């Protein structure tokens, strides 16, 4: 997942603050919690399958550790400026205006968190009356993570604003916030009677303004939801805290930090590079061969890491030098890298598919099987376009590698190549859940990485744990706030109105599918995959089911549409991330990506029109 630092760093001193005295204990506890979660999941799977003795208390301990990991990870992400945000409009502002808007964004985040602090404490207190059945301890042990994390994030946001801003910017920002809050308080009686107008102001207007101001996406959702509940309804904010807790509580989501950790191991051990080297020896000597290798590497490596960022960062440095030597233009390479990463996001173990299965109630095993087939269709479309563009490729001096070289690279890559097929076959075959497979995959990757690929130092491993905790926190806070906003939208009656509108579209399921593609293309540009899924899935899936659309088929269409939107300039965050990884100016690459996006869109239309592609192998 792209972060603010991936696209447009807003604070040069962020790196210098990493590992500060205040944060070191937080980072250490988060790293320890991640180790405990992985150990518990692995022990539970082995005990159940090998000894037929389930660890009864295991899920409760894992759930407690998980929510603490999520909240402490989000605190680390605040400290590192790694929460996902839209910075396109900030980049257009002059320096002074940008500094003011950045200060305003930080104080908006702090205001939201301060407003949620007491409701979170109240929620944790209410949970003390609930006893966890297996452990026999109060539920507040788990729920206390919410007020602790919220207060810590608020303190860091305020400290960051004070450190990075002038007195004038701070005073002006506080004045703007106070004016808006006062206006909302005065308008509250009218907003309670305004119906859809209040929804447009709070759940649309405030979210859009906050997005444009560079407020992290998770907190944009929180600002919209909290303002709507506080000023346009009589629903207490403790209800929002409950929905946020619900958004982070699914045991299916336990696989998210484990797969993120797996991607870090892939990066640091060189397992991904071994796969790339093998594919290069196998296909690199044919025309368009390096393009095939790039696409194939993204396809295979995605099956290990589950992360677009990890995929692109692994593949690009290994292949771009040779591609440049053969005459590939940097802008064409970036276009292929970005769209190839979009193609590979349906390859299991995709974090997007795991989250989608959790929030929409769709079988993850079915999504993994279908995602593999859909990715192959998109891979074929991109490969055909790459071959067409390689008509004038310079093959001077390119020779076919010897069988011995291919064999040696295969031997080196074989332990790494086993991993993606192990993950897919275990989940798709029903042998293990995605969560169980993720822990087995981490242990396997660590063993192979240490024994065969040069090892990992303890210092590096600790950094990987902290990085995983930060990214996990950023992901799960998005889910928490998006679930809260989705609940507010549903309670406001928008879901029923939207269902009636969509059901009345001409063309039946085909018309609905066409509109869904447009909606998720736009959301993919603006919000990235995870928040768009959590926000829209509760609204769209019931309509799709009424029209007879298979859940898995619909899932493949919307995920592919979002991935295309993510890579679409000038807003798509993934496009800028690919440019950064490939060290190519976005202005240079923006013209080259359109043919590849058109090819991907053609593949999307094919997947949408032919349900068998998505469900034929189930």
XYZ file of C-alpha atoms in Angstrom:
618
model
C 0.000 0.000 0.000
C 1.305 3.423 -0.831
C 1.887 5.904 1.949
C 2.355 9.629 2.118
C 6.115 9.189 2.047
C 5.829 7.035 -1.069
C 4.170 9.834 -3.014
C 4.888 13.247 -1.607
C 6.736 13.568 1.717
C 5.191 16.318 3.779
C 7.862 16.503 6.438
C 11.561 16.087 5.796
C 12.243 15.520 9.460
C 9.965 12.457 9.639
C 12.802 9.983 9.142
C 14.860 11.642 11.839
C 12.062 11.125 14.344
C 11.730 7.405 13.731
C 12.765 5.438 16.777
C 12.554 8.464 19.107
C 12.784 7.830 22.836
C 8.992 8.032 23.235
C 8.321 5.637 20.371
C 10.928 2.973 21.085
C 8.871 1.228 23.797
C 5.773 1.412 21.583
C 7.676 -0.117 18.664
C 9.122 -2.847 20.891
C 5.693 -3.780 22.289
C 4.151 -3.804 18.795
C 6.950 -6.043 17.499
C 6.458 -8.418 20.433
C 2.698 -8.525 19.866
C 3.249 -9.430 16.214
C 5.543 -12.300 17.230
C 2.940 -13.509 19.739
C 0.166 -13.396 17.105
C 2.215 -15.394 14.582
C 3.264 -17.913 17.260
C -0.286 -18.384 18.532
C -1.716 -18.866 15.054
C 0.975 -21.368 14.133
C 0.652 -23.268 17.399
C -3.121 -23.398 17.050
C -2.955 -24.747 13.489
C -0.329 -27.392 14.345
C -2.125 -28.459 17.507
C -5.447 -28.843 15.714
C -4.130 -30.672 12.649
C -1.371 -32.803 14.201
C -2.710 -33.497 17.693
C -6.446 -32.936 17.181
C -6.311 -30.685 20.257
C -7.580 -27.167 19.558
C -6.178 -24.436 21.793
C -9.450 -23.132 23.166
C -8.091 -19.871 24.540
C -5.901 -19.207 21.488
C -8.412 -17.143 19.512
C -9.157 -14.868 22.468
C -5.488 -14.191 23.187
C -4.838 -13.606 19.478
C -7.806 -11.207 19.326
C -6.484 -9.217 22.303
C -2.978 -9.027 20.849
C -4.350 -8.164 17.417
C -6.335 -5.084 18.429
C -3.430 -3.826 20.548
C -1.125 -4.433 17.576
C -3.511 -2.507 15.314
C -3.754 0.497 17.614
C -0.056 0.653 18.507
C 0.787 0.153 14.831
C -1.420 3.109 13.936
C 0.455 5.168 16.540
C 3.754 4.210 14.883
C 2.273 5.111 11.489
C 1.323 8.566 12.822
C 4.868 9.052 14.101
C 6.336 7.977 10.747
C 3.813 9.866 8.611
C 2.829 6.573 6.960
C -0.948 6.776 7.006
C -2.320 6.708 3.475
C -3.340 10.173 2.244
C -4.079 12.020 -0.980
C -1.409 14.665 -1.600
C -2.179 15.614 -5.196
C -3.763 18.967 -4.332
C -1.201 19.825 -1.661
C 1.530 19.564 -4.273
C -0.141 22.318 -6.294
C -0.016 24.867 -3.447
C 2.798 27.362 -2.803
C 5.070 26.595 0.123
C 3.419 28.825 2.742
C -0.110 27.730 1.864
C 0.971 24.106 1.861
C 2.508 24.462 5.332
C -0.715 25.979 6.647
C -2.899 23.253 5.114
C -0.554 20.595 6.492
C -0.910 22.144 9.964
C -4.686 22.282 9.562
C -4.737 18.593 8.537
C -2.774 17.544 11.623
C -5.005 19.558 13.942
C -8.135 18.153 12.274
C -6.818 14.658 13.018
C -6.093 15.684 16.615
C -9.572 17.238 16.996
C -11.253 14.056 15.792
C -9.157 11.881 18.106
C -9.799 14.113 21.109
C -13.541 13.957 20.353
C -13.360 10.153 20.274
C -11.144 9.752 23.349
C -13.867 9.805 26.037
C -16.354 7.675 24.016
C -13.509 5.160 23.535
C -12.844 5.159 27.298
C -16.575 4.778 27.933
C -16.711 1.879 25.462
C -13.792 0.146 27.167
C -15.506 0.624 30.543
C -18.706 -0.941 29.196
C -16.704 -3.915 27.944
C -15.534 -4.594 31.506
C -18.983 -6.072 32.203
C -18.354 -8.727 29.532
C -16.228 -11.730 30.519
C -14.220 -13.543 27.858
C -15.433 -17.150 28.133
C -12.141 -19.008 27.674
C -9.795 -16.704 29.585
C -12.300 -15.568 32.217
C -11.056 -11.964 32.129
C -13.040 -8.772 31.440
C -13.389 -7.608 27.832
C -11.936 -4.245 28.809
C -8.446 -5.822 28.665
C -8.943 -5.985 24.917
C -11.040 -2.842 24.410
C -8.610 -0.651 26.358
C -6.435 -0.619 23.243
C -8.885 1.823 21.655
C -8.626 4.733 24.132
C -4.885 4.169 24.602
C -4.219 4.217 20.857
C -6.549 7.165 20.217
C -4.969 9.296 22.970
C -1.424 8.444 21.838
C -2.244 9.341 18.226
C -3.832 12.614 19.326
C -0.732 13.534 21.352
C 1.585 12.745 18.426
C -0.566 14.721 15.973
C -0.520 17.788 18.236
C 3.228 17.463 18.877
C 3.913 17.149 15.169
C 1.791 20.210 14.374
C 3.541 22.301 17.039
C 7.001 21.203 15.927
C 6.481 21.754 12.206
C 4.347 24.897 12.189
C 4.610 28.592 12.892
C 2.547 30.262 15.609
C 0.546 32.021 12.887
C -0.335 28.734 11.150
C -1.312 27.125 14.458
C -3.506 30.055 15.479
C -5.168 30.282 12.073
C -5.808 26.534 11.943
C -7.314 26.485 15.414
C -9.473 29.455 14.436
C -10.783 27.676 11.341
C -11.589 24.517 13.330
C -13.289 26.499 16.104
C -15.354 28.437 13.569
C -16.528 25.256 11.800
C -17.382 23.518 15.090
C -19.284 26.593 16.291
C -21.202 26.819 13.023
C -22.102 23.123 13.213
C -23.252 23.488 16.814
C -25.491 26.425 15.924
C -26.811 24.621 12.847
C -27.337 21.324 14.672
C -31.148 21.675 15.125
C -31.532 22.417 11.415
C -29.165 19.587 10.412
C -31.214 17.078 12.411
C -34.229 17.943 10.258
C -32.324 18.300 6.986
C -32.245 14.625 6.003
C -30.097 14.026 2.925
C -28.700 17.557 3.053
C -26.940 16.759 6.329
C -25.581 13.569 4.813
C -24.189 15.463 1.832
C -22.573 18.082 4.074
C -21.002 15.673 6.590
C -20.502 12.332 4.882
C -19.582 13.770 1.498
C -18.556 17.410 1.816
C -16.358 17.128 4.908
C -14.734 13.935 3.659
C -13.886 15.483 0.270
C -12.499 18.672 1.847
C -10.436 16.670 4.330
C -9.089 14.455 1.520
C -8.042 17.517 -0.480
C -6.340 18.967 2.608
C -4.142 15.897 2.955
C -5.861 14.400 6.000
C -5.137 10.637 6.058
C -7.989 8.717 4.441
C -8.906 6.838 7.621
C -9.381 10.073 9.547
C -11.327 11.627 6.646
C -13.910 8.892 7.126
C -13.780 9.467 10.880
C -14.309 13.230 10.530
C -17.325 12.747 8.254
C -18.910 10.105 10.488
C -18.269 11.850 13.804
C -19.556 15.216 12.553
C -22.708 13.588 11.159
C -23.462 11.651 14.361
C -22.614 14.543 16.681
C -24.450 17.360 14.895
C -27.090 15.753 12.660
C -28.317 12.890 14.857
C -28.805 12.028 18.516
C -26.629 8.905 18.232
C -23.779 9.009 20.802
C -20.207 8.671 19.529
C -19.730 5.517 21.589
C -21.715 3.775 18.846
C -19.078 4.837 16.309
C -16.373 3.377 18.566
C -18.295 0.104 18.635
C -18.456 0.017 14.844
C -14.726 0.779 14.636
C -14.009 -2.087 16.999
C -16.182 -4.323 14.843
C -14.189 -3.308 11.753
C -10.941 -4.513 13.326
C -12.249 -7.599 15.123
C -12.714 -10.235 12.427
C -10.334 -13.151 12.976
C -9.972 -13.402 9.202
C -8.035 -10.122 9.335
C -5.344 -11.776 11.465
C -3.756 -12.909 8.204
C -3.165 -9.281 7.120
C -0.148 -8.538 9.361
C 1.250 -11.996 8.723
C 1.163 -11.580 4.938
C 2.623 -8.076 5.299
C 5.485 -9.631 7.304
C 5.860 -12.262 4.596
C 6.325 -9.490 2.019
C 9.072 -7.942 4.186
C 10.846 -11.297 4.383
C 10.601 -11.626 0.610
C 12.252 -8.213 0.167
C 15.078 -8.759 2.641
C 16.076 -12.338 1.795
C 16.315 -12.049 -1.988
C 13.715 -14.770 -2.610
C 11.899 -12.509 -5.066
C 15.114 -11.744 -6.952
C 15.813 -15.465 -7.299
C 12.434 -15.920 -9.007
C 13.098 -12.963 -11.301
C 16.528 -14.333 -12.278
C 15.046 -17.721 -13.162
C 12.305 -16.226 -15.336
C 14.887 -13.993 -17.039
C 17.036 -17.002 -17.920
C 13.969 -18.800 -19.254
C 12.355 -16.031 -21.349
C 14.807 -13.168 -21.565
C 16.279 -14.147 -24.952
C 13.041 -13.810 -26.976
C 11.595 -10.587 -28.383
C 9.521 -8.861 -25.675
C 11.081 -11.436 -23.369
C 11.992 -8.969 -20.628
C 8.427 -7.618 -20.685
C 7.187 -11.178 -20.265
C 9.649 -11.651 -17.409
C 8.451 -8.463 -15.694
C 4.801 -9.484 -15.958
C 5.519 -13.086 -14.980
C 7.612 -11.973 -12.011
C 4.838 -9.706 -10.760
C 2.394 -12.591 -11.164
C 4.521 -15.086 -9.226
C 5.961 -12.723 -6.608
C 2.492 -11.373 -5.832
C 1.585 -14.881 -4.728
C 4.154 -14.563 -1.962
C 3.901 -11.007 -0.721
C 0.266 -10.039 -1.282
C 1.370 -6.404 -1.622
C 1.697 -4.222 -4.743
C 4.423 -2.149 -3.111
C 6.541 -5.199 -2.337
C 5.939 -6.629 -5.818
C 7.117 -3.548 -7.690
C 10.048 -2.878 -5.362
C 11.289 -6.440 -5.858
C 10.911 -6.690 -9.625
C 11.876 -3.246 -10.970
C 15.506 -3.004 -9.736
C 16.272 -6.490 -11.025
C 14.903 -5.990 -14.554
C 15.016 -2.317 -15.499
C 18.776 -2.098 -16.272
C 18.629 -4.918 -18.846
C 15.375 -3.585 -20.305
C 17.001 -0.160 -20.791
C 19.971 -1.810 -22.524
C 17.598 -3.452 -25.000
C 16.042 -0.138 -25.912
C 12.966 -0.107 -23.695
C 11.997 3.459 -22.875
C 11.767 4.228 -19.147
C 8.215 5.534 -19.506
C 7.118 2.281 -21.194
C 8.761 0.269 -18.414
C 6.906 2.256 -15.753
C 3.624 1.788 -17.615
C 4.150 -1.974 -17.757
C 5.248 -2.107 -14.113
C 2.202 -0.188 -12.875
C -0.388 -2.088 -14.900
C 1.364 -5.402 -14.188
C 1.060 -4.714 -10.462
C -2.644 -3.917 -10.969
C -3.053 -7.226 -12.807
C -1.304 -9.170 -10.059
C -3.424 -7.833 -7.204
C -5.983 -10.601 -7.657
C -3.263 -13.257 -7.342
C -3.500 -14.884 -3.906
C -2.606 -14.098 -1.179
C -3.982 -10.659 -2.000
C -4.646 -8.592 1.111
C -7.476 -6.878 -0.776
C -9.185 -10.241 -1.371
C -8.769 -11.217 2.284
C -10.389 -7.983 3.469
C -13.133 -8.272 0.851
C -13.952 -11.802 1.968
C -14.169 -10.567 5.547
C -16.472 -7.566 4.994
C -18.662 -9.054 2.241
C -18.982 -12.576 3.610
C -17.463 -14.229 0.527
C -15.390 -17.416 0.703
C -11.702 -16.493 0.667
C -10.822 -19.880 -0.810
C -13.193 -19.173 -3.723
C -11.764 -15.672 -4.152
C -8.223 -17.077 -4.256
C -9.120 -19.654 -6.907
C -11.002 -17.123 -9.024
C -8.348 -14.427 -8.596
C -5.691 -16.715 -10.015
C -7.707 -17.317 -13.194
C -8.689 -13.659 -13.634
C -5.069 -12.575 -13.221
C -4.052 -15.014 -15.967
C -6.573 -13.413 -18.341
C -5.264 -9.934 -17.576
C -1.687 -11.200 -17.867
C -2.417 -12.504 -21.372
C -3.896 -9.142 -22.426
C -0.885 -7.176 -21.179
C 1.574 -9.669 -22.670
C -0.100 -9.355 -26.078
C 0.234 -5.569 -25.965
C 3.862 -5.830 -24.826
C 4.652 -8.107 -27.771
C 3.012 -5.645 -30.134
C 5.125 -2.808 -28.764
C 8.339 -4.846 -28.978
C 8.431 -4.912 -32.776
C 11.531 -2.686 -32.836
C 13.275 -4.080 -29.767
C 17.071 -4.219 -30.088
C 18.141 -7.862 -29.658
C 21.781 -7.258 -30.577
C 24.073 -9.391 -28.461
C 21.223 -11.263 -26.783
C 21.929 -14.984 -26.727
C 19.932 -17.930 -25.491
C 21.176 -18.980 -22.047
C 22.638 -22.443 -21.768
C 20.577 -25.229 -20.294
C 23.053 -25.357 -17.441
C 22.442 -21.705 -16.539
C 18.666 -22.178 -16.643
C 19.011 -25.257 -14.464
C 21.208 -23.450 -11.918
C 18.825 -20.492 -11.625
C 15.933 -22.928 -11.244
C 17.704 -24.683 -8.385
C 18.295 -21.368 -6.646
C 14.704 -20.205 -7.196
C 12.984 -23.533 -6.484
C 12.557 -23.058 -2.702
C 11.051 -19.633 -3.349
C 8.873 -20.868 -6.230
C 7.298 -23.485 -3.954
C 5.840 -20.842 -1.627
C 3.170 -19.208 -3.839
C 1.871 -22.589 -4.971
C 1.838 -23.812 -1.381
C -0.287 -20.832 -0.350
C -2.735 -21.147 -3.234
C -3.189 -24.910 -3.066
C -3.586 -25.004 0.728
C -6.284 -22.304 0.831
C -8.075 -23.203 -2.408
C -8.075 -26.896 -1.520
C -9.570 -26.266 1.903
C -6.560 -27.754 3.683
C -6.066 -24.622 5.791
C -7.501 -21.154 6.201
C -5.783 -18.066 4.842
C -4.721 -17.169 8.386
C -3.179 -20.584 9.039
C -1.405 -20.663 5.699
C 0.030 -17.199 6.276
C 1.790 -18.309 9.473
C 3.131 -21.485 7.857
C 4.366 -19.418 4.915
C 6.195 -16.995 7.239
C 7.979 -19.820 9.056
C 8.880 -21.475 5.744
C 10.151 -18.199 4.261
C 12.217 -17.453 7.366
C 13.768 -20.915 7.304
C 14.534 -20.804 3.587
C 15.748 -17.211 3.794
C 18.108 -17.974 6.681
C 19.430 -21.287 5.343
C 19.561 -20.679 1.577
C 19.352 -16.949 0.856
C 21.897 -15.303 3.099
C 19.961 -14.966 6.324
C 18.376 -12.081 8.224
C 20.109 -10.299 11.095
C 18.226 -9.751 14.339
C 18.384 -5.987 13.797
C 16.871 -6.357 10.313
C 14.207 -8.737 11.579
C 13.232 -6.292 14.319
C 12.925 -3.486 11.747
C 10.716 -5.759 9.637
C 8.449 -6.392 12.630
C 8.089 -2.649 13.302
C 7.453 -1.893 9.608
C 4.792 -4.613 9.554
C 3.140 -3.211 12.682
C 3.008 0.305 11.197
C 1.495 -0.847 7.911
C -0.960 -3.122 9.713
C -2.090 -0.230 11.894
C -2.541 2.036 8.877
C -4.626 -0.626 7.095
C -6.817 -1.526 10.058
C -7.579 2.060 11.085
C -8.829 2.620 7.533
C -11.052 -0.442 7.913
C -12.292 0.683 11.326
C -13.272 4.188 10.218
C -14.694 2.983 6.890
C -16.909 0.455 8.684
C -18.146 3.254 10.948
C -18.942 5.469 7.973
C -20.620 2.606 6.087
C -22.822 1.984 9.131
C -23.787 5.672 9.296
C -24.658 5.709 5.590
C -26.784 2.592 6.021
C -28.590 3.970 9.070
C -29.304 7.193 7.199
C -31.306 5.216 4.651
C -28.939 5.811 1.764
C -28.523 2.077 1.245
C -32.210 1.571 0.514
C -32.352 4.557 -1.823
C -29.220 3.422 -3.631
C -30.614 -0.102 -3.929
C -33.810 1.195 -5.485
C -31.900 3.437 -7.873
C -29.479 0.708 -8.951
C -32.209 -1.910 -9.288
C -34.094 0.440 -11.611
C -31.148 0.829 -13.991
C -31.876 -0.254 -17.564
C -30.208 -3.411 -18.776
C -30.674 -5.550 -15.666
C -27.490 -7.073 -14.265
C -25.445 -5.826 -17.215
C -26.402 -2.206 -16.541
C -25.670 -2.634 -12.842
C -22.295 -4.184 -13.624
C -21.408 -1.309 -15.958
C -22.275 1.290 -13.320
C -20.335 -0.699 -10.690
C -17.254 -0.640 -12.908
C -17.462 3.141 -13.253
C -18.047 3.622 -9.511
C -15.091 1.467 -8.466
C -12.811 2.909 -11.142
C -13.417 6.353 -9.632
C -13.116 5.101 -6.041
C -9.889 3.301 -6.936
C -8.435 6.579 -8.166
C -9.352 8.454 -5.015
C -9.455 6.051 -2.081
C -7.325 2.995 -2.968
C -8.708 -0.508 -2.643
C -9.248 -1.214 1.029
C -11.312 1.812 2.097
C -13.376 1.668 -1.095
C -14.203 -1.979 -0.458
C -15.184 -1.516 3.163
C -17.244 1.560 2.373
C -19.148 0.200 -0.621
C -19.377 -3.579 -0.105
C -22.289 -3.422 2.389
C -24.213 -1.267 -0.096
C -23.457 -2.973 -3.400
C -23.408 -6.708 -2.658
C -27.083 -7.012 -1.614
C -28.092 -5.338 -4.889
C -25.822 -7.630 -6.920
C -27.317 -10.685 -5.224
C -30.868 -9.538 -5.969
C -29.912 -9.249 -9.644
C -28.505 -12.785 -9.632
C -24.812 -11.859 -9.872
C -22.505 -14.389 -8.257
C -20.577 -12.953 -5.281
C -17.214 -14.192 -6.552
C -17.829 -12.877 -10.076
C -18.816 -9.467 -8.722
C -15.777 -9.441 -6.434
C -13.387 -10.020 -9.326
C -14.960 -7.220 -11.360
C -14.847 -4.575 -8.633
C -11.333 -5.484 -7.454
C -10.011 -5.308 -11.011
C -11.803 -1.987 -11.592
C -10.310 -0.542 -8.409
C -6.824 -1.688 -9.376
C -7.145 0.005 -12.766
C -8.330 3.182 -11.041
C -5.401 2.985 -8.623
C -2.949 3.137 -11.538
C -4.817 5.809 -13.511
C -3.186 9.271 -13.590
C -3.369 12.009 -12.569
C -4.907 10.892 -9.254
C -4.157 7.163 -8.997
C -1.742 6.689 -6.098
C -0.235 3.473 -7.491
C 0.908 5.278 -10.643
C 3.005 7.728 -8.612
C 4.387 4.885 -6.517
C 5.515 3.033 -9.658
C 7.184 6.213 -10.939
C 9.045 6.607 -7.665
C 10.250 3.001 -7.633
C 11.401 3.260 -11.252
C 12.884 6.758 -10.747
C 10.929 8.197 -13.695
C 9.091 11.513 -13.725
C 5.288 11.130 -13.657
C 5.089 13.766 -16.400
C 7.185 11.505 -18.635
C 5.296 8.309 -17.867
C 1.756 9.663 -17.950
C 1.460 9.479 -21.733
C 2.776 5.924 -22.008
C 0.436 4.246 -19.545
C -2.835 4.812 -21.395
C -2.533 1.953 -23.954
C -1.813 -0.463 -21.085
C -4.769 0.845 -19.094
C -6.980 0.406 -22.152
C -5.729 -3.184 -22.475
C -6.496 -3.827 -18.803
C -9.939 -2.279 -19.229
C -10.599 -4.589 -22.198
C -9.665 -7.516 -19.956
C -12.003 -6.176 -17.266
C -14.901 -5.970 -19.717
C -14.199 -9.572 -20.741
C -14.195 -10.730 -17.111
C -17.425 -8.831 -16.419
C -19.210 -10.136 -19.521
C -18.164 -13.782 -19.110
C -18.942 -15.005 -15.574
C -17.344 -18.385 -16.316
C -13.880 -16.796 -16.121
C -14.515 -15.996 -12.461
C -16.572 -18.980 -11.364
C -15.862 -21.733 -13.889
C -13.015 -23.234 -11.842
C -14.817 -23.178 -8.479
